[in-house]
Amino acid sequence: MNRRISDSDLVHTGPDTIGGQYMRRFWHPVYRSQDLPAGQAKPVRIMSTDFTLYRGETGTAHAVDFRCSHRKAQLSIGFIEGDCIRCFYHGWKFDAQGHTVERPGDVEHERPATRIRGYPTEEYLGLIFVYFGEGEPPPLPRFKEMEEPGILDAIVDELPCNFFFSLENDAVHFAFAHRDLLPERNLSGIPKVWAEESDWGVTMFDQWPNSNRIGIAQKGMPNVGYIVPTAILLAKGARHAFHVSWRVPVDDTKHVTFRANLLTVTGEEARQVLESRSPSYYDRSNLGKLGDAILAGEIRLSDIKDRTHIEHIQDYIAQVSQGDISMRQNEQLSPADICVVTFRRVWKRELQALADGHELKQWRLTEKVVPPLSTI
């Protein structure tokens, strides 16, 4: 048996870490589709490694290594030609699989075999997903409920804290971090919470003292959150709001949260919803600055008059304020942290199995996790 896996292994995702090796067995969103026009390339950093993301002239998104194999120039400053990318420095050209297509100036028979690595890429729910693991990728997970007609928003937020700080957000924090929002949601007190392992990860439950309903949040392994609307459990055919999110590490000190939100309204109702949104609904560029100003003591939450994104700002300061990942060594968890403890236990079990060379659990989003609407 290898060394014993601990909580500290969960927060490190570099290529040489056990957590990073596990994370690379899954698909991850890396960019919003609408932000990558055809014929453009972008540098992206995921799990402490740099990559080149580009959209070919055909409209297909591709991901390859960060640097040219020739003189190691950054490929994202190069030229897009068809579905290939040509290095800005000396013109070496690579296809989407990383094969060298052209090496200007070289004599044909003197060319040694050379290539960079290409990574499988798919687009779904307005996001670009990449598989960074070895071998054939697993199927990209699909969310049937998210494919219903309606208003789909893809949202991207970067937070300067470890991805696990966001992954471990639970219902108890709402009673305090979002306490000013409780009245409008007809909630009061502190919720009772519990959790259990599922076919997909961990199911987290909450019930507030003044409510008979049970809230359900699904945590999919390794870094996916899926909010199952209570309406699904209560009334077939009601308006539903679906929410799925991914917490993707940039490195061990910051991460990006990718969200896909679907409101299942169409026609005139959809038009009214879109018209009711304020201009600030789509502008999230200032949220991190506001959060940082609050943490620095320069402003207070109550100073923010536009409350369109107040819940996000509250989450931002709660998660970022937890500080460096080394501070987790001094945590004092309580019974109210049962959801956090359950999620960490599942994560550590899987990392231990990987370290020991044992079989890993195959996670599936089954009907036990999310019952189909037709059965409600």
Short mmCIF file of N, CA and C in Angstrom, two decimals, residues 120-250:
data_model
loop_
_atom_site.label_atom_id
_atom_site.label_comp_id
_atom_site.label_asym_id
_atom_site.label_seq_id
_atom_site.Cartn_x
_atom_site.Cartn_y
_atom_site.Cartn_z
N PRO A 120 -8.72 15.78 -26.73
CA PRO A 120 -10.12 15.69 -27.17
C PRO A 120 -10.94 16.88 -26.66
N THR A 121 -11.77 17.42 -27.52
CA THR A 121 -12.54 18.62 -27.21
C THR A 121 -13.98 18.45 -27.68
N GLU A 122 -14.92 18.89 -26.84
CA GLU A 122 -16.34 18.90 -27.21
C GLU A 122 -16.98 20.17 -26.67
N GLU A 123 -18.08 20.57 -27.30
CA GLU A 123 -18.84 21.73 -26.81
C GLU A 123 -20.23 21.28 -26.39
N TYR A 124 -20.66 21.82 -25.24
CA TYR A 124 -21.94 21.41 -24.67
C TYR A 124 -22.42 22.49 -23.71
N LEU A 125 -23.68 22.82 -23.78
CA LEU A 125 -24.30 23.80 -22.88
C LEU A 125 -23.59 25.15 -22.91
N GLY A 126 -23.07 25.51 -24.08
CA GLY A 126 -22.42 26.80 -24.22
C GLY A 126 -21.01 26.86 -23.68
N LEU A 127 -20.41 25.69 -23.39
CA LEU A 127 -19.06 25.63 -22.84
C LEU A 127 -18.18 24.70 -23.67
N ILE A 128 -16.88 24.96 -23.67
CA ILE A 128 -15.91 24.11 -24.35
C ILE A 128 -15.27 23.19 -23.31
N PHE A 129 -15.41 21.89 -23.53
CA PHE A 129 -14.85 20.89 -22.62
C PHE A 129 -13.62 20.24 -23.25
N VAL A 130 -12.64 19.93 -22.40
CA VAL A 130 -11.42 19.27 -22.85
C VAL A 130 -11.13 18.09 -21.93
N TYR A 131 -10.62 17.01 -22.53
CA TYR A 131 -10.19 15.85 -21.75
C TYR A 131 -8.66 15.83 -21.73
N PHE A 132 -8.07 15.93 -20.54
CA PHE A 132 -6.63 16.03 -20.41
C PHE A 132 -5.97 14.71 -20.02
N GLY A 133 -6.74 13.64 -19.93
CA GLY A 133 -6.20 12.37 -19.48
C GLY A 133 -5.53 11.58 -20.59
N GLU A 134 -5.10 10.39 -20.22
CA GLU A 134 -4.43 9.50 -21.16
C GLU A 134 -5.46 8.59 -21.84
N GLY A 135 -5.13 8.15 -23.05
CA GLY A 135 -5.96 7.17 -23.73
C GLY A 135 -7.29 7.73 -24.21
N GLU A 136 -8.19 6.81 -24.52
CA GLU A 136 -9.51 7.17 -25.03
C GLU A 136 -10.34 7.82 -23.93
N PRO A 137 -10.94 8.98 -24.21
CA PRO A 137 -11.73 9.64 -23.16
C PRO A 137 -13.05 8.93 -22.92
N PRO A 138 -13.59 9.04 -21.71
CA PRO A 138 -14.94 8.52 -21.47
C PRO A 138 -15.95 9.42 -22.17
N PRO A 139 -17.19 8.97 -22.31
CA PRO A 139 -18.21 9.85 -22.90
C PRO A 139 -18.38 11.12 -22.06
N LEU A 140 -18.58 12.24 -22.73
CA LEU A 140 -18.85 13.49 -22.02
C LEU A 140 -20.20 13.37 -21.32
N PRO A 141 -20.26 13.59 -20.00
CA PRO A 141 -21.55 13.48 -19.29
C PRO A 141 -22.58 14.46 -19.85
N ARG A 142 -23.80 13.99 -19.97
CA ARG A 142 -24.90 14.81 -20.48
C ARG A 142 -25.97 14.96 -19.41
N PHE A 143 -26.67 16.09 -19.48
CA PHE A 143 -27.75 16.39 -18.54
C PHE A 143 -29.02 16.61 -19.35
N LYS A 144 -29.86 15.58 -19.41
CA LYS A 144 -31.03 15.65 -20.28
C LYS A 144 -31.93 16.82 -19.93
N GLU A 145 -32.06 17.10 -18.63
CA GLU A 145 -32.93 18.19 -18.22
C GLU A 145 -32.43 19.54 -18.74
N MET A 146 -31.11 19.66 -18.89
CA MET A 146 -30.53 20.92 -19.36
C MET A 146 -30.72 21.11 -20.86
N GLU A 147 -31.20 20.09 -21.55
CA GLU A 147 -31.37 20.16 -23.00
C GLU A 147 -32.80 20.51 -23.40
N GLU A 148 -33.65 20.80 -22.41
CA GLU A 148 -35.01 21.22 -22.72
C GLU A 148 -35.00 22.61 -23.34
N PRO A 149 -36.06 22.96 -24.09
CA PRO A 149 -36.15 24.33 -24.62
C PRO A 149 -36.22 25.35 -23.49
N GLY A 150 -35.62 26.49 -23.70
CA GLY A 150 -35.65 27.53 -22.68
C GLY A 150 -34.52 28.52 -22.86
N ILE A 151 -34.28 29.30 -21.81
CA ILE A 151 -33.20 30.29 -21.81
C ILE A 151 -31.98 29.67 -21.14
N LEU A 152 -30.92 29.49 -21.90
CA LEU A 152 -29.69 28.89 -21.38
C LEU A 152 -28.62 29.96 -21.25
N ASP A 153 -28.07 30.11 -20.06
CA ASP A 153 -26.99 31.05 -19.82
C ASP A 153 -25.74 30.28 -19.40
N ALA A 154 -24.62 30.56 -20.05
CA ALA A 154 -23.32 30.02 -19.65
C ALA A 154 -22.56 31.14 -18.94
N ILE A 155 -22.11 30.87 -17.72
CA ILE A 155 -21.53 31.91 -16.86
C ILE A 155 -20.16 31.46 -16.39
N VAL A 156 -19.21 32.38 -16.36
CA VAL A 156 -17.84 32.07 -15.96
C VAL A 156 -17.39 33.06 -14.89
N ASP A 157 -16.88 32.55 -13.78
CA ASP A 157 -16.35 33.40 -12.71
C ASP A 157 -15.02 32.82 -12.23
N GLU A 158 -14.02 33.68 -12.06
CA GLU A 158 -12.73 33.23 -11.52
C GLU A 158 -12.62 33.70 -10.07
N LEU A 159 -12.21 32.78 -9.19
CA LEU A 159 -12.05 33.10 -7.78
C LEU A 159 -10.62 32.81 -7.35
N PRO A 160 -10.00 33.71 -6.59
CA PRO A 160 -8.62 33.51 -6.14
C PRO A 160 -8.55 32.63 -4.89
N CYS A 161 -9.06 31.41 -5.01
CA CYS A 161 -8.97 30.45 -3.91
C CYS A 161 -9.02 29.05 -4.49
N ASN A 162 -8.65 28.08 -3.70
CA ASN A 162 -8.63 26.70 -4.14
C ASN A 162 -10.03 26.22 -4.52
N PHE A 163 -10.11 25.34 -5.52
CA PHE A 163 -11.41 24.91 -6.02
C PHE A 163 -12.24 24.17 -4.99
N PHE A 164 -11.59 23.55 -4.00
CA PHE A 164 -12.35 22.81 -2.99
C PHE A 164 -13.13 23.75 -2.08
N PHE A 165 -12.67 25.00 -1.94
CA PHE A 165 -13.41 25.96 -1.11
C PHE A 165 -14.80 26.21 -1.68
N SER A 166 -14.93 26.17 -3.00
CA SER A 166 -16.24 26.33 -3.63
C SER A 166 -17.01 25.03 -3.66
N LEU A 167 -16.30 23.93 -3.91
CA LEU A 167 -16.95 22.63 -3.96
C LEU A 167 -17.67 22.31 -2.65
N GLU A 168 -17.12 22.77 -1.53
CA GLU A 168 -17.66 22.40 -0.23
C GLU A 168 -18.71 23.37 0.30
N ASN A 169 -19.20 24.25 -0.55
CA ASN A 169 -20.29 25.13 -0.14
C ASN A 169 -21.52 24.28 0.21
N ASP A 170 -22.08 24.45 1.39
CA ASP A 170 -23.22 23.64 1.80
C ASP A 170 -24.39 24.54 2.20
N ALA A 171 -25.50 23.92 2.58
CA ALA A 171 -26.72 24.69 2.87
C ALA A 171 -26.63 25.50 4.16
N VAL A 172 -25.82 25.06 5.12
CA VAL A 172 -25.76 25.76 6.41
C VAL A 172 -25.27 27.18 6.23
N HIS A 173 -24.35 27.39 5.30
CA HIS A 173 -23.79 28.73 5.13
C HIS A 173 -24.85 29.73 4.72
N PHE A 174 -25.93 29.26 4.10
CA PHE A 174 -26.96 30.17 3.62
C PHE A 174 -27.61 30.93 4.77
N ALA A 175 -27.69 30.30 5.94
CA ALA A 175 -28.33 30.94 7.09
C ALA A 175 -27.55 32.15 7.58
N PHE A 176 -26.29 32.26 7.18
CA PHE A 176 -25.44 33.35 7.68
C PHE A 176 -24.90 34.21 6.54
N ALA A 177 -24.21 33.59 5.58
CA ALA A 177 -23.64 34.36 4.47
C ALA A 177 -24.72 35.05 3.64
N HIS A 178 -25.90 34.42 3.57
CA HIS A 178 -27.00 34.97 2.76
C HIS A 178 -28.23 35.28 3.62
N ARG A 179 -28.02 35.62 4.86
CA ARG A 179 -29.16 35.76 5.77
C ARG A 179 -30.11 36.88 5.36
N ASP A 180 -29.61 37.88 4.64
CA ASP A 180 -30.51 38.94 4.18
C ASP A 180 -31.42 38.48 3.06
N LEU A 181 -31.12 37.31 2.47
CA LEU A 181 -31.95 36.78 1.39
C LEU A 181 -33.01 35.80 1.90
N LEU A 182 -32.93 35.42 3.17
CA LEU A 182 -33.86 34.43 3.71
C LEU A 182 -35.32 34.86 3.64
N PRO A 183 -35.67 36.10 4.02
CA PRO A 183 -37.09 36.47 3.99
C PRO A 183 -37.73 36.33 2.61
N GLU A 184 -37.02 36.74 1.56
CA GLU A 184 -37.62 36.66 0.23
C GLU A 184 -37.75 35.22 -0.25
N ARG A 185 -37.08 34.29 0.42
CA ARG A 185 -37.20 32.87 0.06
C ARG A 185 -38.02 32.10 1.10
N ASN A 186 -38.65 32.85 2.00
CA ASN A 186 -39.51 32.25 3.02
C ASN A 186 -38.78 31.21 3.86
N LEU A 187 -37.55 31.53 4.24
CA LEU A 187 -36.74 30.64 5.05
C LEU A 187 -36.35 31.35 6.34
N SER A 188 -36.17 30.57 7.39
CA SER A 188 -35.70 31.13 8.66
C SER A 188 -35.02 30.02 9.46
N GLY A 189 -34.21 30.44 10.41
CA GLY A 189 -33.52 29.47 11.26
C GLY A 189 -32.28 28.90 10.59
N ILE A 190 -31.89 27.71 11.02
CA ILE A 190 -30.72 27.01 10.49
C ILE A 190 -31.17 25.65 9.98
N PRO A 191 -30.83 25.29 8.75
CA PRO A 191 -31.33 24.03 8.20
C PRO A 191 -30.66 22.80 8.81
N LYS A 192 -31.41 21.74 8.88
CA LYS A 192 -30.85 20.43 9.18
C LYS A 192 -30.28 19.87 7.89
N VAL A 193 -29.07 19.32 7.94
CA VAL A 193 -28.43 18.82 6.73
C VAL A 193 -27.98 17.38 6.93
N TRP A 194 -28.00 16.62 5.86
CA TRP A 194 -27.45 15.27 5.87
C TRP A 194 -27.03 14.91 4.45
N ALA A 195 -26.27 13.84 4.32
CA ALA A 195 -25.71 13.49 3.02
C ALA A 195 -25.56 11.98 2.91
N GLU A 196 -25.55 11.51 1.66
CA GLU A 196 -25.31 10.09 1.40
C GLU A 196 -24.63 9.94 0.05
N GLU A 197 -23.82 8.91 -0.08
CA GLU A 197 -23.17 8.65 -1.36
C GLU A 197 -24.20 8.20 -2.39
N SER A 198 -24.01 8.61 -3.63
CA SER A 198 -24.93 8.26 -4.70
C SER A 198 -24.18 7.57 -5.83
N ASP A 199 -24.90 7.24 -6.90
CA ASP A 199 -24.27 6.64 -8.08
C ASP A 199 -23.35 7.63 -8.79
N TRP A 200 -23.54 8.92 -8.48
CA TRP A 200 -22.82 9.97 -9.20
C TRP A 200 -21.80 10.69 -8.33
N GLY A 201 -21.99 10.62 -7.02
CA GLY A 201 -21.10 11.33 -6.10
C GLY A 201 -21.69 11.35 -4.71
N VAL A 202 -22.17 12.51 -4.29
CA VAL A 202 -22.79 12.67 -2.97
C VAL A 202 -24.06 13.49 -3.12
N THR A 203 -25.15 13.01 -2.54
CA THR A 203 -26.40 13.76 -2.50
C THR A 203 -26.48 14.46 -1.15
N MET A 204 -26.70 15.78 -1.20
CA MET A 204 -26.78 16.58 0.01
C MET A 204 -28.21 17.07 0.20
N PHE A 205 -28.74 16.88 1.39
CA PHE A 205 -30.12 17.25 1.70
C PHE A 205 -30.14 18.37 2.74
N ASP A 206 -31.16 19.19 2.65
CA ASP A 206 -31.36 20.20 3.69
C ASP A 206 -32.85 20.41 3.92
N GLN A 207 -33.20 20.69 5.17
CA GLN A 207 -34.59 21.01 5.52
C GLN A 207 -34.58 22.13 6.55
N TRP A 208 -35.29 23.21 6.21
CA TRP A 208 -35.33 24.37 7.09
C TRP A 208 -36.43 24.21 8.13
N PRO A 209 -36.26 24.80 9.31
CA PRO A 209 -37.23 24.62 10.40
C PRO A 209 -38.65 25.03 10.04
N ASN A 210 -38.79 26.04 9.18
CA ASN A 210 -40.13 26.55 8.85
C ASN A 210 -40.65 25.99 7.53
N SER A 211 -40.09 24.89 7.06
CA SER A 211 -40.50 24.36 5.76
C SER A 211 -40.57 22.84 5.82
N ASN A 212 -41.53 22.29 5.10
CA ASN A 212 -41.66 20.83 5.00
C ASN A 212 -40.87 20.26 3.83
N ARG A 213 -40.45 21.14 2.93
CA ARG A 213 -39.76 20.64 1.75
C ARG A 213 -38.33 20.25 2.09
N ILE A 214 -37.81 19.33 1.31
CA ILE A 214 -36.41 18.90 1.45
C ILE A 214 -35.65 19.36 0.22
N GLY A 215 -34.65 20.18 0.43
CA GLY A 215 -33.81 20.63 -0.67
C GLY A 215 -32.78 19.57 -1.02
N ILE A 216 -32.48 19.46 -2.29
CA ILE A 216 -31.54 18.44 -2.77
C ILE A 216 -30.49 19.11 -3.65
N ALA A 217 -29.23 18.85 -3.35
CA ALA A 217 -28.13 19.30 -4.19
C ALA A 217 -27.24 18.10 -4.47
N GLN A 218 -26.95 17.88 -5.73
CA GLN A 218 -26.11 16.75 -6.12
C GLN A 218 -24.68 17.21 -6.34
N LYS A 219 -23.74 16.51 -5.72
CA LYS A 219 -22.33 16.73 -5.99
C LYS A 219 -21.84 15.56 -6.83
N GLY A 220 -21.50 15.85 -8.08
CA GLY A 220 -21.00 14.80 -8.96
C GLY A 220 -19.48 14.75 -8.90
N MET A 221 -18.94 13.56 -8.86
CA MET A 221 -17.49 13.43 -8.83
C MET A 221 -16.90 13.76 -10.20
N PRO A 222 -15.78 14.51 -10.19
CA PRO A 222 -15.09 14.97 -8.98
C PRO A 222 -15.42 16.41 -8.58
N ASN A 223 -15.99 17.22 -9.49
CA ASN A 223 -16.08 18.66 -9.23
C ASN A 223 -17.33 19.30 -9.81
N VAL A 224 -18.43 18.55 -9.87
CA VAL A 224 -19.65 19.04 -10.50
C VAL A 224 -20.74 19.24 -9.46
N GLY A 225 -21.49 20.31 -9.61
CA GLY A 225 -22.64 20.55 -8.75
C GLY A 225 -23.90 20.61 -9.60
N TYR A 226 -24.97 19.99 -9.12
CA TYR A 226 -26.22 19.96 -9.87
C TYR A 226 -27.36 20.24 -8.90
N ILE A 227 -28.00 21.38 -9.07
CA ILE A 227 -29.11 21.75 -8.20
C ILE A 227 -30.40 21.21 -8.81
N VAL A 228 -31.03 20.30 -8.10
CA VAL A 228 -32.28 19.71 -8.57
C VAL A 228 -33.42 20.53 -8.00
N PRO A 229 -34.19 21.21 -8.85
CA PRO A 229 -35.25 22.07 -8.32
C PRO A 229 -36.32 21.27 -7.60
N THR A 230 -36.78 21.81 -6.48
CA THR A 230 -37.82 21.14 -5.72
C THR A 230 -39.08 20.95 -6.55
N ALA A 231 -39.29 21.85 -7.51
CA ALA A 231 -40.48 21.75 -8.35
C ALA A 231 -40.56 20.39 -9.05
N ILE A 232 -39.41 19.80 -9.37
CA ILE A 232 -39.41 18.50 -10.03
C ILE A 232 -40.07 17.47 -9.13
N LEU A 233 -39.84 17.59 -7.84
CA LEU A 233 -40.35 16.61 -6.91
C LEU A 233 -41.80 16.89 -6.53
N LEU A 234 -42.30 18.05 -6.86
CA LEU A 234 -43.63 18.44 -6.41
C LEU A 234 -44.66 18.54 -7.51
N ALA A 235 -44.30 19.05 -8.67
CA ALA A 235 -45.33 19.35 -9.67
C ALA A 235 -44.80 19.19 -11.08
N LYS A 236 -45.23 18.18 -11.74
CA LYS A 236 -44.87 17.98 -13.15
C LYS A 236 -45.46 19.13 -13.97
N GLY A 237 -44.65 19.64 -14.88
CA GLY A 237 -45.13 20.67 -15.77
C GLY A 237 -44.94 22.08 -15.26
N ALA A 238 -44.46 22.26 -14.03
CA ALA A 238 -44.22 23.61 -13.52
C ALA A 238 -42.97 24.18 -14.17
N ARG A 239 -42.80 25.50 -14.06
CA ARG A 239 -41.58 26.12 -14.59
C ARG A 239 -40.40 25.65 -13.76
N HIS A 240 -39.34 25.23 -14.42
CA HIS A 240 -38.17 24.70 -13.72
C HIS A 240 -36.94 25.55 -14.03
N ALA A 241 -36.10 25.70 -13.03
CA ALA A 241 -34.80 26.33 -13.23
C ALA A 241 -33.74 25.29 -12.89
N PHE A 242 -32.91 24.95 -13.85
CA PHE A 242 -31.87 23.95 -13.65
C PHE A 242 -30.51 24.64 -13.59
N HIS A 243 -29.62 24.06 -12.81
CA HIS A 243 -28.32 24.69 -12.60
C HIS A 243 -27.27 23.59 -12.47
N VAL A 244 -26.26 23.63 -13.34
CA VAL A 244 -25.14 22.71 -13.21
C VAL A 244 -23.86 23.53 -13.24
N SER A 245 -22.89 23.15 -12.43
CA SER A 245 -21.67 23.94 -12.33
C SER A 245 -20.46 23.02 -12.20
N TRP A 246 -19.33 23.55 -12.63
CA TRP A 246 -18.05 22.84 -12.52
C TRP A 246 -17.05 23.78 -11.87
N ARG A 247 -16.33 23.29 -10.86
CA ARG A 247 -15.24 24.06 -10.25
C ARG A 247 -13.93 23.52 -10.81
N VAL A 248 -13.26 24.31 -11.64
CA VAL A 248 -12.09 23.83 -12.37
C VAL A 248 -10.85 24.57 -11.87
N PRO A 249 -9.87 23.85 -11.34
CA PRO A 249 -8.66 24.51 -10.84
C PRO A 249 -7.86 25.17 -11.96
N VAL A 250 -7.44 26.40 -11.73
CA VAL A 250 -6.41 27.02 -12.57
C VAL A 250 -5.06 26.54 -12.05
#
